[in-house]
Each structure stands twice: as C-alpha cells, then as structure tokens.
C-alpha cells in the first residue's frame, strides 16, 4: 500500500502547462501580465476591493506590518497581540519590523480567544494578528469588535482561508481586517509553487503596497513626470523596499488553481464529513470544532488525543503520515519569553494531530485511517 500523506498538492497539469506556455511564448515570466490577471480574478472571486500578488504569504505578512507601521506611525517596541498556535511566519513578521509580539491564548477552535486578547491589551498595543486555523473563522467577529472598540488594527493571516465564506452573508472572508493575507504555497488550498496575496482596504495602502513590494520604486512619480509613457528610466525610489513581488509563472498556475478552488474545497468538506461521521463515537478522540459562523475552506482536519506522539508513531506504522499544526511557538527558543502565558495553546500543542486531507483521498482510505486511529487510542 502507498503511504497516506498529510498533504498532496493537486494540479490540473495540462491546463496549467497551457497557461505557463502562454507566458513562455510571450516572453513574459516576471511581474505583470499573469500577476495582474490573477489579481483581477482574485478580486472577482473574493469581492475584496484590492489584491496585490506577492511571492509568499510570509512576505505579505511582513509587508502588512510595514504598511501599518508607516501609516500609523508605530514606534519600535510597540505591541501586536498574536497567537502562539501558528506557523512562525506570522510572528516573525512582527519582529522583522522591531515590534513586539504579545501572545494571547487560543480557544477550543485553536484560534485566538477574544477574552485573552482583551486581557493582553496595554497602552502600547497597536494591532491584533489573527490566524484562521484550518480555514476556521473561530471568533473573528468578536476580535473585530475588540479591535474597533480599542482603536487597534486587525491583520488577518488567512493563509488557510482561501475560499472560507461567512455562513450568513455568503461573503468571502477578508474584509473584516485592515489587511488580509493569503498563502498560495504548494500545500495550501489554492496551490502554486510559492506565492501569496495581500489585500488592503484603502486605496492609499494599495499604492504603498506596490511600492514597498518592488524595492520602493515609485512609478507614480514616473507617471507624473513622463505622462506620455516615454522616459521609463525616470522613476523615483522613496524607501528601502523589498523584492516581494509575484511572477507570471506563479500567476499562471494560480489562475488555474483558482478555477477549481470551490470544487476542491467542497471535496475537502466532504472528506471532513467522513472523518466526523467515523470518529464521532470515539470519546478518546476530540475533534477541533469549526465555527458555525462560516463555511470553512477546510485546509485542515484536526483532532486532539492523549499520548499524541505515540499515536503518531503508531499511525506511521500503519503507513499513515499525519502532521501537527502547530507546536506552540513559545516552545521555540526565540519566543520562549512568553512560555506559560498561554496554557490552552500549550496543552493543545501536545495533543493535536492534523489527519491527511487532500484531493486524492478516497472514502476507503479515510475509513482505513479512522479504523487504525480508533484501535490505537483504545489500546
Ligand atoms: C503557510 C503559512 C504561512 C506562510 O505562507 P508562505 O506562502 O509559505 O510564506 C503563514 N501563516 C500560516 C498560518 C501558514 O499556514
């Protein structure tokens, strides 16, 4: 039997190659062309007003902090309340800009707990960084209100949330935050190789985002001084920006992946439904709940068990290779200053498992996984 992996990215190969071929034949693989086409497609799909395609979500998170720090005049050492239950990119982004990550605890959805966020607000708090773990909105609406009431910015790390919609309005998530970022890394719901998106809410930040993501080069100045389209070499450079821009090859792959996102997420929800049905009567297996507020993208199917590491090894013996999302970030040396401030996250960190979830899974494989799991936890 082939091993059953946590993630297996699926591409529509012929269709994707055709999009890439167009770039190669045109001789345009860099910034522009398919990146612009994909930005338009993403805005249409999500209904978000702005979208700027970047080379990763890590870059997008960093850029989000840069933009807000500049716009709001934040000082070094100002605080951003964030979660320990995430990929380290989320928290590194805060440190890249010399701000201070203050960790708040998570709730049963593994997303930030509003009560804990409220507790951590000080006079140096400037923003909240919220991660929709597994595509779940958790208590995002309460967090949004806390931010509004306390005059804090909200950054949404929606890396897992491509396709997550609000159950009541049917709208795609993203507009509740000042800046939302998405990941199109290979194992995410909308796979490319590496790329991401930053979605801001106001026009001014969109202009800044474009400058900062391309070495600080301002084409606006060029447009003013050479409105005829000549003198292309007369752009201005305003600040030490970064090389965060996406490219047309990734844009081409993304355009095809986006076409199938709804269908793919529906299949993910179906697989999660199989897991729910097969695991619901096993009290040793606790399923991480989805918020009823949303129709989630289902990037992950997470459970919590005792003796997690033993269970993982036993699953590996059965040729099943799940993952863990995530180890509490305060277990890493550089974030250890916050250890013991988030007990719920710390406890989950030792108990959670992400079961295999991808587009090639069959019902029989899910049944095989669940049968093994039920036997292992009852031993
Ligand atoms: C994948 C991921 C990132 C980073 O995405 P890249 O596109 O690989 O840079 C950030 N945050 C979370 C929660 C992620 O899962």
XYZ file of C-alpha atoms and ligand atoms in Angstrom:
394
model
C 0.000 0.000 0.000
C 1.223 3.502 -0.811
C 1.776 5.725 2.208
C -1.120 8.050 3.002
C 0.367 11.535 3.280
C -0.956 14.579 5.113
C -0.996 16.787 2.007
C -0.732 16.006 -1.699
C -0.978 19.110 -3.911
C -3.116 18.500 -6.975
C -2.676 20.445 -10.214
C -4.683 20.290 -13.436
C -1.497 19.580 -15.319
C -2.419 20.122 -18.967
C -4.436 23.244 -18.282
C -1.715 24.662 -16.045
C 1.000 23.916 -18.585
C -1.065 25.708 -21.211
C -1.201 28.872 -19.049
C 2.547 28.654 -18.423
C 3.184 28.101 -22.157
C 1.451 31.419 -22.899
C 3.950 33.183 -20.610
C 6.935 31.430 -22.150
C 5.843 32.095 -25.726
C 5.124 35.722 -24.974
C 8.467 36.047 -23.232
C 6.867 37.385 -20.048
C 7.509 35.370 -16.905
C 8.036 38.174 -14.381
C 5.960 40.860 -12.690
C 2.879 41.966 -14.666
C 0.815 40.050 -17.236
C -0.427 36.917 -15.384
C 0.128 38.565 -11.996
C -2.318 41.300 -12.992
C -4.740 38.796 -14.498
C -4.684 36.770 -11.300
C -5.167 39.843 -9.092
C -8.292 40.703 -11.094
C -9.545 37.108 -10.848
C -8.923 37.048 -7.088
C -10.806 40.321 -6.555
C -13.715 38.992 -8.569
C -13.716 35.699 -6.685
C -13.427 37.179 -3.175
C -15.188 40.508 -3.652
C -12.265 42.211 -1.874
C -11.513 45.713 -3.190
C -7.727 45.358 -3.605
C -5.359 42.474 -4.161
C -1.632 42.550 -4.701
C 0.103 39.321 -5.711
C 3.369 38.559 -3.896
C 5.989 35.831 -3.823
C 4.821 34.415 -0.463
C 2.452 34.917 2.437
C 5.491 35.407 4.648
C 6.365 38.452 2.537
C 2.727 39.531 2.638
C 2.670 39.391 6.448
C 5.907 41.356 6.652
C 4.526 43.917 4.211
C 1.302 44.212 6.234
C 3.308 45.195 9.308
C 5.484 47.615 7.294
C 2.439 49.352 5.810
C 0.586 49.797 9.086
C 3.719 50.850 10.968
C 4.323 53.547 8.359
C 0.697 54.652 8.061
C 0.032 54.830 11.800
C 3.469 55.977 12.969
C 4.059 52.977 15.239
C 7.310 53.008 17.226
C 9.828 50.217 17.692
C 8.740 48.114 20.666
C 5.027 48.777 20.173
C 2.973 45.632 20.690
C 0.976 43.375 18.423
C -1.194 40.751 20.085
C -0.751 37.450 18.287
C -1.197 33.716 18.581
C 1.310 31.046 19.574
C -0.670 28.491 17.530
C 0.613 29.315 14.049
C 3.370 28.906 11.523
C 6.307 31.051 12.649
C 5.945 33.435 9.662
C 3.057 35.134 11.456
C 5.213 36.107 14.414
C 8.469 36.677 12.564
C 6.634 39.373 10.559
C 6.128 41.345 13.778
C 9.794 41.057 14.753
C 11.109 41.966 11.278
C 9.744 45.452 11.932
C 11.038 45.642 15.521
C 7.584 45.416 17.043
C 6.877 43.177 19.990
C 4.747 40.001 19.701
C 2.499 39.637 22.759
C 0.976 36.184 22.832
C -2.675 35.661 23.730
C -4.234 32.243 24.296
C -6.441 30.268 21.915
C -9.926 28.840 22.419
C -11.287 25.397 21.526
C -11.095 26.274 17.805
C -7.313 26.868 18.167
C -7.891 30.462 17.022
C -7.327 33.467 19.324
C -9.660 33.666 22.312
C -11.272 37.146 22.479
C -11.203 37.154 26.307
C -7.469 36.515 26.323
C -6.863 39.170 23.654
C -8.830 41.695 25.717
C -6.652 40.894 28.756
C -3.410 41.491 26.890
C -4.242 44.998 25.665
C -1.898 47.677 27.067
C -1.271 51.296 26.123
C 1.404 50.037 23.713
C -0.903 47.655 21.829
C -1.332 48.696 18.207
C -2.804 45.681 16.425
C -4.058 42.111 16.607
C -2.760 39.409 14.299
C -5.435 36.734 13.824
C -4.920 33.318 12.210
C -7.916 31.393 10.855
C -6.512 27.965 11.685
C -7.508 25.324 9.170
C -9.819 27.792 7.403
C -11.911 28.357 10.525
C -13.160 31.847 11.395
C -13.265 30.958 15.109
C -14.383 34.096 16.986
C -13.081 36.525 14.387
C -16.183 38.703 14.613
C -15.647 39.272 18.342
C -11.987 40.054 17.709
C -13.029 42.545 15.040
C -15.238 44.299 17.596
C -12.462 44.382 20.206
C -10.180 45.992 17.640
C -12.785 48.576 16.716
C -13.565 49.413 20.367
C -9.896 49.772 21.281
C -8.717 51.513 18.128
C -6.435 48.607 17.141
C -5.587 47.494 13.619
C -6.512 43.955 12.622
C -4.284 41.834 10.407
C -5.833 38.563 9.242
C -3.418 35.751 8.428
C -5.829 33.966 6.096
C -3.163 31.583 4.778
C -5.577 28.690 5.328
C -8.704 30.594 4.325
C -8.806 30.700 0.524
C -12.485 30.026 -0.079
C -13.759 30.489 3.507
C -17.092 32.324 3.479
C -19.402 33.755 6.127
C -22.395 31.471 6.558
C -24.918 34.329 6.893
C -23.834 36.680 4.105
C -22.057 34.199 1.820
C -19.232 36.733 1.511
C -15.621 35.664 1.330
C -13.574 36.459 4.456
C -11.019 39.261 4.365
C -12.957 42.498 4.582
C -13.228 42.432 8.365
C -9.493 43.104 8.727
C -7.456 46.180 7.792
C -5.152 43.860 5.899
C -5.738 40.223 4.973
C -3.075 37.970 3.585
C -3.403 34.647 1.782
C -0.890 31.891 1.011
C -0.753 30.015 -2.273
C 2.189 27.899 -1.196
C 2.204 24.376 -2.652
C 0.243 22.630 0.132
C -2.374 25.342 0.682
C -5.911 25.173 -0.728
C -5.009 27.218 -3.808
C -1.659 25.698 -4.709
C 1.110 27.267 -6.818
C 4.809 26.798 -6.029
C 5.280 29.735 -3.700
C 3.135 32.849 -3.780
C 0.709 34.879 -1.709
C -1.656 37.837 -1.733
C -2.006 40.986 0.333
C -5.474 42.555 0.384
C -5.808 46.021 1.899
C -8.982 48.028 2.395
C -7.959 51.509 1.356
C -6.523 52.914 -1.847
C -3.636 54.701 -0.185
C -2.271 51.471 1.312
C -2.630 49.725 -2.044
C -0.312 52.299 -3.644
C 2.149 51.913 -0.773
C 1.965 48.106 -1.000
C 3.019 48.220 -4.654
C 5.956 50.496 -3.925
C 7.220 48.565 -0.912
C 6.956 45.214 -2.648
C 9.155 46.347 -5.532
C 12.245 47.862 -3.922
C 10.442 51.129 -3.053
C 10.271 52.092 -6.711
C 7.553 54.631 -7.376
C 6.109 54.579 -10.842
C 3.633 57.270 -9.817
C 6.388 59.830 -9.938
C 7.375 58.493 -13.313
C 3.792 58.734 -14.489
C 3.626 62.376 -13.379
C 6.863 63.463 -14.994
C 6.559 61.420 -18.167
C 2.893 61.060 -18.794
C 3.432 60.156 -22.435
C 4.912 56.814 -21.435
C 8.391 57.832 -22.500
C 11.323 58.329 -20.109
C 10.719 54.948 -18.481
C 14.026 55.266 -16.679
C 12.786 58.281 -14.704
C 11.128 56.550 -11.798
C 11.732 57.629 -8.217
C 12.830 55.458 -5.278
C 11.325 56.512 -1.974
C 12.443 53.930 0.566
C 14.354 50.676 1.011
C 11.555 48.456 -0.220
C 11.744 44.723 -0.713
C 11.599 42.236 -3.564
C 8.246 40.768 -2.575
C 6.504 40.778 -5.975
C 4.942 37.688 -7.512
C 5.745 36.472 -11.025
C 3.749 35.409 -14.076
C 4.603 31.700 -13.841
C 3.081 31.552 -10.343
C 0.222 33.754 -11.561
C -0.453 31.323 -14.394
C -0.565 28.346 -12.019
C -2.755 30.311 -9.597
C -5.282 31.210 -12.306
C -5.956 27.539 -12.998
C -5.960 26.545 -9.305
C -8.484 29.310 -8.598
C -10.881 27.933 -11.204
C -11.101 24.712 -9.191
C -10.999 26.180 -5.677
C -14.746 25.973 -4.962
C -14.943 22.408 -6.218
C -11.786 21.412 -4.325
C -12.978 22.963 -1.062
C -16.327 21.196 -1.424
C -14.443 17.912 -1.704
C -12.368 18.812 1.364
C -15.589 19.419 3.314
C -16.866 16.049 2.159
C -13.715 14.295 3.404
C -14.080 16.142 6.733
C -17.678 14.921 6.874
C -16.429 11.329 6.513
C -13.940 11.854 9.347
C -16.656 13.427 11.545
C -19.005 10.530 10.941
C -16.391 7.835 11.525
C -14.822 9.434 14.621
C -17.798 10.943 16.413
C -18.458 7.985 18.700
C -14.891 7.660 19.959
C -14.611 9.688 23.180
C -10.799 9.418 23.220
C -10.732 11.452 20.017
C -11.672 15.100 20.383
C -12.495 16.852 17.111
C -11.461 20.512 16.807
C -14.768 22.309 16.155
C -15.498 24.621 13.231
C -17.333 27.865 13.946
C -20.962 27.757 12.770
C -20.341 31.327 11.525
C -18.531 30.094 8.427
C -18.409 27.734 5.513
C -14.769 26.847 6.026
C -12.182 26.135 3.347
C -11.143 23.098 5.433
C -7.427 23.409 4.965
C -7.014 21.031 7.922
C -8.881 18.289 9.761
C -7.614 18.424 13.336
C -8.201 16.190 16.332
C -6.742 16.094 19.831
C -5.716 12.902 21.635
C -3.743 11.833 24.702
C -0.253 10.420 24.152
C -0.116 12.192 20.795
C 3.445 11.276 19.866
C 2.790 7.578 20.484
C -0.382 7.764 18.424
C 1.536 9.448 15.589
C 4.215 6.746 15.576
C 1.594 4.008 15.605
C -0.151 5.653 12.643
C 3.188 5.811 10.827
C 3.475 2.044 11.394
C 0.190 1.702 9.518
C 1.643 3.782 6.659
C -0.355 6.893 7.630
C 1.594 10.160 7.911
C -0.387 12.955 9.586
C 1.022 16.312 10.734
C 0.864 18.764 13.634
C -0.418 22.345 13.183
C 1.192 23.684 15.231
C 3.651 23.354 18.033
C 3.087 26.285 20.359
C 5.535 28.928 19.101
C 6.668 29.732 22.653
C 8.333 26.319 22.671
C 10.844 27.766 20.224
C 13.817 29.418 21.879
C 13.273 32.830 20.311
C 9.685 33.066 21.628
C 10.338 31.293 24.925
C 9.993 34.595 26.824
C 6.233 34.048 26.616
C 6.183 30.456 27.820
C 3.400 29.686 30.309
C 1.347 32.696 29.240
C -0.961 30.617 27.034
C -1.819 27.350 28.838
C -4.576 26.290 26.482
C -2.356 26.585 23.434
C 0.429 24.770 25.251
C -1.877 21.907 26.135
C -3.227 21.651 22.585
C 0.311 21.725 21.232
C 0.968 18.321 22.851
C -2.328 16.763 21.796
C -3.261 17.855 18.281
C -2.939 15.899 15.048
C -3.815 17.031 11.528
C -5.164 13.991 9.698
C -4.473 13.508 5.966
C -6.601 15.908 3.937
C -6.163 16.318 0.206
C -7.978 15.871 -3.068
C -6.825 12.330 -3.821
C -8.190 10.691 -0.672
C -10.856 8.040 -1.091
C -13.565 7.074 1.369
C -11.801 3.743 1.847
C -8.581 5.456 2.828
C -10.390 7.696 5.320
C -12.061 4.615 6.776
C -8.693 2.866 6.983
C -7.197 5.891 8.790
C -10.127 6.068 11.233
C -10.119 2.331 11.964
C -6.431 2.413 12.760
C -6.807 5.538 14.849
C -9.725 4.139 16.882
C -7.801 0.964 17.570
C -4.649 2.845 18.601
C -6.424 5.206 21.019
C -8.356 2.374 22.699
C -5.228 0.286 23.408
C 1.750 28.712 5.118
C 1.533 29.735 6.159
C 2.220 30.952 6.160
C 3.328 31.257 5.195
O 2.950 31.110 3.872
P 4.052 31.156 2.707
O 3.249 31.459 1.487
O 4.672 29.790 2.675
O 5.045 32.191 3.039
C 1.896 31.893 7.120
N 0.959 31.655 8.049
C 0.293 30.492 8.100
C -0.762 30.297 9.138
C 0.571 29.486 7.170
O -0.070 28.317 7.240
